[in-house]
Amino acid sequence: REWKKIEGFDFKEIIFEEYHHIAKITINRERYRNAFTPLTTWEMSQAFSYCRESQNIRVVILTGAGDKAFCAGGDMHVKGRGGYVGTDGVPRLNVLDVQMQIRRLPKPVIAMVNGYAIGGGHVLHVMCDLTIASENAIFGQTGPKVGSFDAGFGASYLARMVGQKKAREIWFLCRQYSAREAEEMGMVNKVVPLAELEDTCVEWAEIMMERSPLALRMIKAGLNAELDGQAGIQELAGDATMLYYTMDEAQEGGKAFLEKRKPRFDDYPQFP
Ligand code: 2NE
């Protein structure tokens, strides 16, 4: 399979590629088990923005370079006071923005977990719509061991997947779990040999691309809305507005305003 580099970016810490309407974002810091710096997450943010805007991209795969790690969380070398410190000296937790982008992306995102998904890297896989893991993948949290935690999606959304007791175990004990254990807990959709990992992700992406994109978008928004409170309703409501704008009834309102007349909303059907 020939992945083609997506042009227009000068990324240093991620690889951004496309194949048959599938975007692949690869965290490219193999030397550090794909731990992220503020630059990595900034680049990821730009890539996810592109995936949102692009008419060409239908599904996104998120993964890590090499065969040892998906992502080992924040880079401890640059963890300062207040966040991870980039070359501008400003501490940031901008991985939280990436989490939200994955959550709000109106297209499916698959975590292709090819090794360690640890700490903030574990949260990234949790955020993805689907997780497909290789047999060598290892899942876990380290926060309370290394002076960190993610009590946001990384805890509450995790608990929705694995249950409260398991989520507390994962966070309080900071143990590591095999791909099979993660599958049994309900946070992994499928476990495959490493050699079959990418093929399986692409195969799942291709199946999803045969489905109605709008139906998938609405399902994702609905599943989010149940958990995300007003922000979730805003997402679902935004999709409803988008659909309304495609209808003659909504067009009539705008036209009537511009033509300085009363709108004729009665001309349009009202379903029971
Ligand atoms: C991931 C893990 C379990 C892998 O272990 P192993 O034995 O396969 O590799 P090793 O030797 O530990 O790591 C290889 C190299 O990668 C670096 C290591 O320091 C090592 O470098 P050298 O000794 O060869 O120089 N490396 C690995 N992870 C790194 C990291 N996160 N930052 C910087 N360098 C890293 C094992 O490496 C591990 O446990 N890593 C640490 C995982 C961790 O604690 N991550 C941060 C959690 S906090 C977080 O991510 C977070 C949050 O909680 C809330 C908000 C945002 C972020």
XYZ file of C-alpha atoms and ligand atoms in Angstrom, residues 31-33 35-36 72-77 84 93 95 116 118-120 142 146 148-150 176, ligand 1:
81
model
C 13.428 7.265 19.975
C 11.189 8.379 22.873
C 8.444 5.798 22.442
C 6.100 10.677 23.586
C 4.686 14.029 22.552
C 4.096 7.079 25.714
C 2.297 10.299 26.704
C 3.874 13.655 27.376
C 7.635 13.948 26.921
C 8.992 13.997 30.462
C 12.134 15.837 29.301
C 4.996 20.768 28.604
C -1.205 21.149 27.801
C -2.804 17.668 23.905
C 2.736 1.024 24.305
C 0.711 4.827 28.091
C -0.187 7.972 30.040
C -1.398 10.730 27.725
C 1.376 6.224 34.829
C 5.149 10.386 37.621
C 0.494 13.789 36.527
C -3.108 12.831 35.851
C -5.894 13.325 33.322
C 0.165 -2.351 32.472
C 6.484 3.547 27.627
C 7.402 2.716 28.499
C 6.579 1.759 29.385
C 8.323 1.901 27.560
O 9.255 1.165 28.299
P 10.533 0.507 27.552
O 11.272 -0.265 28.595
O 10.095 -0.203 26.319
O 11.417 1.720 27.007
P 12.262 2.777 27.839
O 13.675 2.336 27.904
O 11.619 3.140 29.110
O 12.140 4.044 26.870
C 12.921 4.177 25.719
C 13.370 5.609 25.675
O 12.228 6.434 25.513
C 12.192 7.387 26.549
C 12.906 6.736 27.699
O 13.349 7.707 28.622
C 14.042 6.038 27.000
O 15.047 6.971 26.704
P 16.616 6.626 27.015
O 16.697 6.098 28.402
O 16.986 5.580 25.993
O 17.309 7.905 26.798
N 10.814 7.686 26.907
C 9.795 6.826 27.041
N 8.698 7.449 27.402
C 9.020 8.739 27.542
C 8.301 9.896 27.925
N 6.991 9.864 28.225
N 8.968 11.067 27.946
C 10.249 11.134 27.620
N 11.000 10.069 27.255
C 10.373 8.899 27.210
C 8.291 3.588 29.411
O 9.233 4.278 28.616
C 7.525 4.577 30.207
O 6.936 4.243 31.219
N 7.552 5.847 29.788
C 7.006 6.953 30.534
C 5.510 7.028 30.355
C 4.956 8.221 31.097
O 5.025 8.283 32.305
N 4.420 9.218 30.374
C 3.947 10.457 30.885
C 2.578 10.267 31.573
S 1.812 11.781 32.028
C 1.029 12.230 30.550
O 1.327 11.711 29.534
C 0.016 13.305 30.546
C -0.935 13.408 31.523
O -1.002 12.522 32.512
C -1.870 14.458 31.517
C -1.835 15.369 30.494
C -0.892 15.260 29.503
C 0.028 14.231 29.515
